[in-house]
mmCIF file of C-alpha atoms in Angstrom:
data_model
loop_
_atom_site.group_PDB
_atom_site.id
_atom_site.type_symbol
_atom_site.label_atom_id
_atom_site.label_comp_id
_atom_site.label_asym_id
_atom_site.label_seq_id
_atom_site.Cartn_x
_atom_site.Cartn_y
_atom_site.Cartn_z
ATOM 1 C CA MET R 1 23.263 -172.862 40.391
ATOM 2 C CA GLY R 2 27.094 -173.881 39.747
ATOM 3 C CA HIS R 3 28.383 -176.636 37.505
ATOM 4 C CA LEU R 4 29.640 -178.635 40.623
ATOM 5 C CA ASP R 5 26.671 -178.088 43.127
ATOM 6 C CA GLY R 6 26.517 -180.953 45.597
ATOM 7 C CA LYS R 7 30.041 -182.237 44.647
ATOM 8 C CA VAL R 8 32.784 -183.012 47.244
ATOM 9 C CA ALA R 9 36.344 -182.235 46.253
ATOM 10 C CA VAL R 10 39.582 -183.413 47.990
ATOM 11 C CA ILE R 11 42.438 -181.158 47.080
ATOM 12 C CA THR R 12 46.202 -181.903 48.445
ATOM 13 C CA GLY R 13 48.379 -179.017 48.889
ATOM 14 C CA ALA R 14 45.685 -176.699 49.146
ATOM 15 C CA GLY R 15 46.919 -174.248 51.720
ATOM 16 C CA GLN R 16 48.570 -172.043 49.112
ATOM 17 C CA GLY R 17 49.320 -171.607 45.341
ATOM 18 C CA VAL R 18 47.857 -173.660 42.742
ATOM 19 C CA GLY R 19 45.805 -176.021 45.143
ATOM 20 C CA GLN R 20 44.382 -172.974 46.921
ATOM 21 C CA GLY R 21 43.393 -171.571 43.451
ATOM 22 C CA ILE R 22 41.870 -174.769 42.413
ATOM 23 C CA ALA R 23 39.943 -174.968 45.568
ATOM 24 C CA LEU R 24 38.556 -171.515 45.042
ATOM 25 C CA ALA R 25 37.466 -172.073 41.438
ATOM 26 C CA LEU R 26 35.608 -175.291 42.464
ATOM 27 C CA ALA R 27 33.919 -173.725 45.435
ATOM 28 C CA ALA R 28 32.748 -170.889 43.091
ATOM 29 C CA GLU R 29 30.796 -173.587 41.176
ATOM 30 C CA GLY R 30 29.237 -174.884 44.182
ATOM 31 C CA ALA R 31 31.528 -177.761 45.370
ATOM 32 C CA SER R 32 32.418 -178.511 49.064
ATOM 33 C CA VAL R 33 36.126 -178.845 49.608
ATOM 34 C CA ALA R 34 38.313 -180.806 51.885
ATOM 35 C CA VAL R 35 41.542 -178.786 52.175
ATOM 36 C CA LEU R 36 44.477 -181.071 52.658
ATOM 37 C CA GLY R 37 48.014 -179.962 53.549
ATOM 38 C CA ARG R 38 50.977 -179.987 56.076
ATOM 39 C CA THR R 39 50.273 -176.547 57.833
ATOM 40 C CA ALA R 40 47.163 -176.130 59.806
ATOM 41 C CA THR R 41 47.294 -172.145 59.604
ATOM 42 C CA LYS R 42 47.385 -172.188 55.944
ATOM 43 C CA LEU R 43 44.467 -174.776 55.602
ATOM 44 C CA GLU R 44 42.390 -172.585 57.765
ATOM 45 C CA ALA R 45 43.252 -169.525 55.833
ATOM 46 C CA THR R 46 42.078 -171.282 52.670
ATOM 47 C CA CYS R 47 38.893 -172.553 54.290
ATOM 48 C CA GLU R 48 38.001 -169.076 55.361
ATOM 49 C CA MET R 49 38.368 -167.904 52.006
ATOM 50 C CA LEU R 50 35.995 -170.574 50.660
ATOM 51 C CA ARG R 51 33.668 -170.055 53.467
ATOM 52 C CA ALA R 52 33.487 -166.413 52.529
ATOM 53 C CA ARG R 53 32.214 -167.458 49.146
ATOM 54 C CA GLY R 54 29.429 -169.565 50.699
ATOM 55 C CA ALA R 55 31.160 -173.098 50.421
ATOM 56 C CA ARG R 56 31.546 -175.721 52.874
ATOM 57 C CA ALA R 57 35.101 -176.272 53.686
ATOM 58 C CA GLU R 58 37.052 -178.205 56.303
ATOM 59 C CA PRO R 59 40.945 -178.554 56.833
ATOM 60 C CA PHE R 60 42.668 -181.870 57.138
ATOM 61 C CA VAL R 61 46.410 -181.790 58.175
ATOM 62 C CA LEU R 62 48.238 -184.426 56.391
ATOM 63 C CA ASP R 63 51.789 -184.728 54.943
ATOM 64 C CA VAL R 64 51.607 -186.799 51.790
ATOM 65 C CA LEU R 65 54.956 -188.244 52.424
ATOM 66 C CA ASP R 66 53.467 -190.193 55.225
ATOM 67 C CA THR R 67 51.631 -192.316 52.633
ATOM 68 C CA GLU R 68 50.426 -194.867 55.217
ATOM 69 C CA ARG R 69 48.097 -192.330 56.766
ATOM 70 C CA ILE R 70 46.357 -191.459 53.382
ATOM 71 C CA PRO R 71 43.644 -194.110 53.390
ATOM 72 C CA ALA R 72 42.470 -193.245 56.933
ATOM 73 C CA CYS R 73 42.417 -189.502 55.835
ATOM 74 C CA VAL R 74 40.306 -190.308 52.637
ATOM 75 C CA ASN R 75 37.814 -192.297 54.747
ATOM 76 C CA GLN R 76 37.528 -189.579 57.225
ATOM 77 C CA VAL R 77 36.906 -186.997 54.702
ATOM 78 C CA ALA R 78 34.217 -189.320 52.984
ATOM 79 C CA GLU R 79 32.557 -189.733 56.460
ATOM 80 C CA ARG R 80 32.495 -186.096 57.213
ATOM 81 C CA PHE R 81 31.124 -185.081 53.893
ATOM 82 C CA GLY R 82 29.219 -187.831 52.911
ATOM 83 C CA GLY R 83 31.300 -189.025 50.015
ATOM 84 C CA ILE R 84 33.996 -187.832 47.450
ATOM 85 C CA ASP R 85 33.336 -186.884 43.864
ATOM 86 C CA ILE R 86 36.675 -185.153 42.876
ATOM 87 C CA LEU R 87 40.076 -185.806 43.921
ATOM 88 C CA VAL R 88 42.957 -183.353 42.978
ATOM 89 C CA ASN R 89 46.413 -184.542 43.480
ATOM 90 C CA ASN R 90 48.486 -181.400 43.737
ATOM 91 C CA ALA R 91 51.018 -181.652 46.510
ATOM 92 C CA TYR R 92 54.536 -182.503 45.647
ATOM 93 C CA THR R 93 57.651 -182.230 47.696
ATOM 94 C CA GLY R 94 60.634 -182.864 45.647
ATOM 95 C CA CYS R 95 64.096 -181.596 44.476
ATOM 96 C CA TYR R 96 65.848 -179.862 41.707
ATOM 97 C CA GLY R 97 69.441 -179.730 40.650
ATOM 98 C CA PRO R 98 72.004 -181.640 38.575
ATOM 99 C CA LEU R 99 71.674 -185.371 38.909
ATOM 100 C CA LEU R 100 75.108 -185.778 40.497
ATOM 101 C CA THR R 101 74.178 -183.426 43.361
ATOM 102 C CA LEU R 102 71.158 -185.213 44.380
ATOM 103 C CA SER R 103 71.175 -188.143 47.033
ATOM 104 C CA ASP R 104 69.044 -191.117 46.599
ATOM 105 C CA LYS R 105 66.750 -189.922 49.489
ATOM 106 C CA GLN R 106 66.152 -186.607 47.709
ATOM 107 C CA PHE R 107 65.233 -188.480 44.494
ATOM 108 C CA GLN R 108 62.976 -191.049 46.407
ATOM 109 C CA LYS R 109 61.306 -188.111 48.163
ATOM 110 C CA GLY R 110 59.778 -186.681 44.751
ATOM 111 C CA PHE R 111 58.427 -190.021 44.002
ATOM 112 C CA THR R 112 57.019 -190.697 47.485
ATOM 113 C CA SER R 113 55.091 -187.267 47.432
ATOM 114 C CA GLY R 114 54.233 -187.641 43.771
ATOM 115 C CA PRO R 115 53.175 -190.836 42.167
ATOM 116 C CA PHE R 116 53.341 -192.949 45.214
ATOM 117 C CA ALA R 117 51.068 -190.564 47.328
ATOM 118 C CA ALA R 118 48.744 -189.985 44.288
ATOM 119 C CA PHE R 119 48.427 -193.811 44.038
ATOM 120 C CA ALA R 120 47.454 -194.155 47.602
ATOM 121 C CA PHE R 121 44.906 -191.338 47.324
ATOM 122 C CA MET R 122 43.347 -192.892 44.139
ATOM 123 C CA LYS R 123 43.000 -196.336 45.351
ATOM 124 C CA ALA R 124 41.497 -195.032 48.691
ATOM 125 C CA ALA R 125 39.158 -192.771 46.924
ATOM 126 C CA HIS R 126 38.057 -195.333 44.244
ATOM 127 C CA PRO R 127 35.071 -196.724 45.965
ATOM 128 C CA TYR R 128 33.626 -193.231 46.661
ATOM 129 C CA LEU R 129 34.433 -191.923 43.238
ATOM 130 C CA LYS R 130 32.669 -194.788 41.454
ATOM 131 C CA ARG R 131 29.375 -194.263 43.174
ATOM 132 C CA ASN R 132 28.509 -191.208 41.088
ATOM 133 C CA GLY R 133 31.120 -191.165 38.289
ATOM 134 C CA GLY R 134 33.867 -189.157 39.873
ATOM 135 C CA VAL R 135 36.808 -187.206 38.540
ATOM 136 C CA ILE R 136 40.537 -187.473 39.376
ATOM 137 C CA ILE R 137 42.936 -184.553 38.346
ATOM 138 C CA ASN R 138 46.830 -185.123 38.782
ATOM 139 C CA LEU R 139 49.148 -182.344 38.475
ATOM 140 C CA VAL R 140 52.327 -183.017 36.332
ATOM 141 C CA THR R 141 54.708 -180.565 34.587
ATOM 142 C CA SER R 142 55.766 -179.417 31.139
ATOM 143 C CA ALA R 143 59.389 -180.107 32.309
ATOM 144 C CA MET R 144 58.539 -183.742 31.235
ATOM 145 C CA VAL R 145 58.848 -182.701 27.632
ATOM 146 C CA ARG R 146 61.597 -179.928 27.864
ATOM 147 C CA TRP R 147 64.247 -180.477 25.313
ATOM 148 C CA ASP R 148 66.873 -179.476 28.056
ATOM 149 C CA LEU R 149 66.143 -181.426 31.282
ATOM 150 C CA SER R 150 69.303 -179.996 33.033
ATOM 151 C CA THR R 151 68.468 -179.581 36.694
ATOM 152 C CA TYR R 152 64.805 -181.001 36.281
ATOM 153 C CA GLY R 153 65.683 -184.655 35.909
ATOM 154 C CA ALA R 154 64.302 -185.781 39.178
ATOM 155 C CA TYR R 155 61.266 -183.677 39.016
ATOM 156 C CA ALA R 156 60.421 -184.681 35.615
ATOM 157 C CA ALA R 157 61.036 -188.476 36.308
ATOM 158 C CA ALA R 158 58.555 -188.268 39.168
ATOM 159 C CA LYS R 159 55.838 -186.407 37.198
ATOM 160 C CA SER R 160 56.262 -188.628 34.195
ATOM 161 C CA ALA R 161 55.477 -191.648 36.461
ATOM 162 C CA LEU R 162 52.321 -189.684 37.591
ATOM 163 C CA ARG R 163 51.351 -189.053 34.001
ATOM 164 C CA SER R 164 51.587 -192.779 33.226
ATOM 165 C CA LEU R 165 49.524 -193.543 36.408
ATOM 166 C CA THR R 166 46.934 -191.171 35.175
ATOM 167 C CA ARG R 167 46.548 -192.889 31.729
ATOM 168 C CA ALA R 168 46.610 -196.450 33.311
ATOM 169 C CA ALA R 169 43.849 -195.388 35.703
ATOM 170 C CA ALA R 170 41.815 -193.820 33.055
ATOM 171 C CA ASN R 171 42.130 -197.143 30.985
ATOM 172 C CA GLU R 172 41.285 -199.352 33.983
ATOM 173 C CA TRP R 173 38.623 -197.062 35.793
ATOM 174 C CA GLY R 174 36.539 -195.857 32.933
ATOM 175 C CA ARG R 175 34.304 -198.780 33.188
ATOM 176 C CA ASP R 176 33.534 -197.459 36.730
ATOM 177 C CA GLY R 177 32.481 -194.119 35.449
ATOM 178 C CA ILE R 178 35.706 -192.457 36.785
ATOM 179 C CA ARG R 179 37.696 -189.981 34.583
ATOM 180 C CA VAL R 180 41.252 -189.434 35.241
ATOM 181 C CA ASN R 181 43.271 -186.545 33.789
ATOM 182 C CA ALA R 182 46.499 -184.650 34.121
ATOM 183 C CA ILE R 183 47.290 -180.981 33.917
ATOM 184 C CA ALA R 184 50.719 -179.335 33.375
ATOM 185 C CA PRO R 185 50.466 -175.864 34.680
ATOM 186 C CA HIS R 186 52.396 -172.797 34.548
ATOM 187 C CA ALA R 187 51.146 -170.811 37.626
ATOM 188 C CA ALA R 188 52.007 -167.575 39.460
ATOM 189 C CA SER R 189 52.327 -169.650 42.793
ATOM 190 C CA PRO R 190 54.419 -168.422 45.766
ATOM 191 C CA ALA R 191 57.036 -170.886 44.622
ATOM 192 C CA TYR R 192 57.133 -169.135 41.184
ATOM 193 C CA ALA R 193 57.183 -165.701 42.860
ATOM 194 C CA GLY R 194 60.211 -166.819 44.807
ATOM 195 C CA TRP R 195 62.196 -168.061 41.889
ATOM 196 C CA GLN R 196 61.139 -164.997 39.984
ATOM 197 C CA ALA R 197 62.681 -162.764 42.698
ATOM 198 C CA ALA R 198 65.733 -164.716 42.785
ATOM 199 C CA HIS R 199 66.252 -164.954 39.224
ATOM 200 C CA PRO R 200 64.793 -161.926 37.389
ATOM 201 C CA GLU R 201 66.608 -162.244 34.169
ATOM 202 C CA GLU R 202 65.668 -165.865 33.749
ATOM 203 C CA ALA R 203 62.191 -165.320 34.815
ATOM 204 C CA ALA R 204 61.685 -162.680 32.259
ATOM 205 C CA GLU R 205 63.038 -164.971 29.475
ATOM 206 C CA PHE R 206 60.835 -167.732 30.632
ATOM 207 C CA CYS R 207 57.629 -165.538 30.569
ATOM 208 C CA ALA R 208 58.543 -164.229 27.041
ATOM 209 C CA SER R 209 58.683 -167.627 25.668
ATOM 210 C CA ILE R 210 55.075 -168.176 26.718
ATOM 211 C CA PRO R 211 52.921 -167.515 23.642
ATOM 212 C CA LEU R 212 50.098 -165.711 25.536
ATOM 213 C CA GLY R 213 52.717 -163.786 27.268
ATOM 214 C CA TYR R 214 52.140 -164.462 30.934
ATOM 215 C CA VAL R 215 52.336 -167.084 33.758
ATOM 216 C CA GLY R 216 48.744 -168.296 34.621
ATOM 217 C CA ASP R 217 46.749 -167.102 37.602
ATOM 218 C CA CYS R 218 46.216 -169.976 40.101
ATOM 219 C CA GLU R 219 42.388 -169.398 40.238
ATOM 220 C CA GLN R 220 41.214 -167.836 37.076
ATOM 221 C CA ASP R 221 43.609 -169.787 34.634
ATOM 222 C CA ILE R 222 44.444 -173.000 36.421
ATOM 223 C CA GLY R 223 41.366 -173.311 38.692
ATOM 224 C CA ARG R 224 38.876 -172.662 36.085
ATOM 225 C CA ALA R 225 40.362 -175.128 33.552
ATOM 226 C CA VAL R 226 40.038 -177.680 36.482
ATOM 227 C CA VAL R 227 36.446 -176.575 36.959
ATOM 228 C CA MET R 228 35.730 -177.519 33.228
ATOM 229 C CA LEU R 229 37.440 -180.844 33.452
ATOM 230 C CA CYS R 230 35.562 -181.738 36.330
ATOM 231 C CA GLY R 231 32.237 -180.715 34.893
ATOM 232 C CA PRO R 232 29.720 -182.212 32.358
ATOM 233 C CA ASP R 233 31.363 -180.450 29.401
ATOM 234 C CA ALA R 234 34.429 -182.686 29.646
ATOM 235 C CA ARG R 235 32.521 -185.973 30.249
ATOM 236 C CA TYR R 236 34.079 -187.676 27.176
ATOM 237 C CA LEU R 237 37.766 -186.622 28.117
ATOM 238 C CA THR R 238 39.932 -189.091 30.164
ATOM 239 C CA GLY R 239 43.422 -190.100 30.078
ATOM 240 C CA ALA R 240 44.544 -186.817 28.660
ATOM 241 C CA THR R 241 47.449 -184.573 29.785
ATOM 242 C CA VAL R 242 46.402 -180.914 29.393
ATOM 243 C CA PRO R 243 49.053 -178.289 29.153
ATOM 244 C CA LEU R 244 47.717 -175.259 30.922
ATOM 245 C CA ASP R 245 50.976 -173.041 30.106
ATOM 246 C CA GLY R 246 49.770 -170.497 27.664
ATOM 247 C CA GLY R 247 51.011 -172.563 24.552
ATOM 248 C CA GLN R 248 54.558 -173.012 25.589
ATOM 249 C CA ALA R 249 55.061 -176.916 25.686
ATOM 250 C CA ASN R 250 54.350 -179.423 23.106
ATOM 251 C CA PHE R 251 52.557 -182.752 24.369
ATOM 252 C CA GLY R 252 52.006 -184.104 21.019
#
């Protein structure tokens, strides 16, 4: 018996990296998983991994930048699985760099894929989540509290908006039995691996600044923490931002 037996989870950006790690961890505890993302082959690969563990998993191709399609996708998932209990807003397509190098379109893209898409998912999933006391997990970043935000401004701005949205939904939807939390992870994702390969010295310094001494595993460190947040042991926790970064950031 798993902590999440009978639960249905919707995870965006689940074709690889952190989203895939969360999907694997939730499935290991008995959840069925709707695997959302842009690339069908990656989604199917994740589904095969989940099915190999005995979980029900189905792919849904969706680019979160197309926010008008989100309500229909959520309804399709609910119809296919018989409901929704967990929503994980992981997908993000944004930009990095000095502010004066960024176009308005690039800046807006981070907000569309981040807080705008999450807002659309949260509203569409609300009727299903409140049936049995659902959970929403929004992914933010420790860049929001960096003392030096150089080159991270647009990214941190979008994620800060999502953090505020998390707190507002927790306040407004608690009476509906819905808990809403955010996590700010450091994860050994494909994106991190690419950055590490391109900037080995900077990556080594970054890793050395983490008190626990390593960047988190997508499933064992990030995914398992999400399992806890979605399970009964965290039933009184809502509106929080949980730093899954090995102790590096200060969210006080």
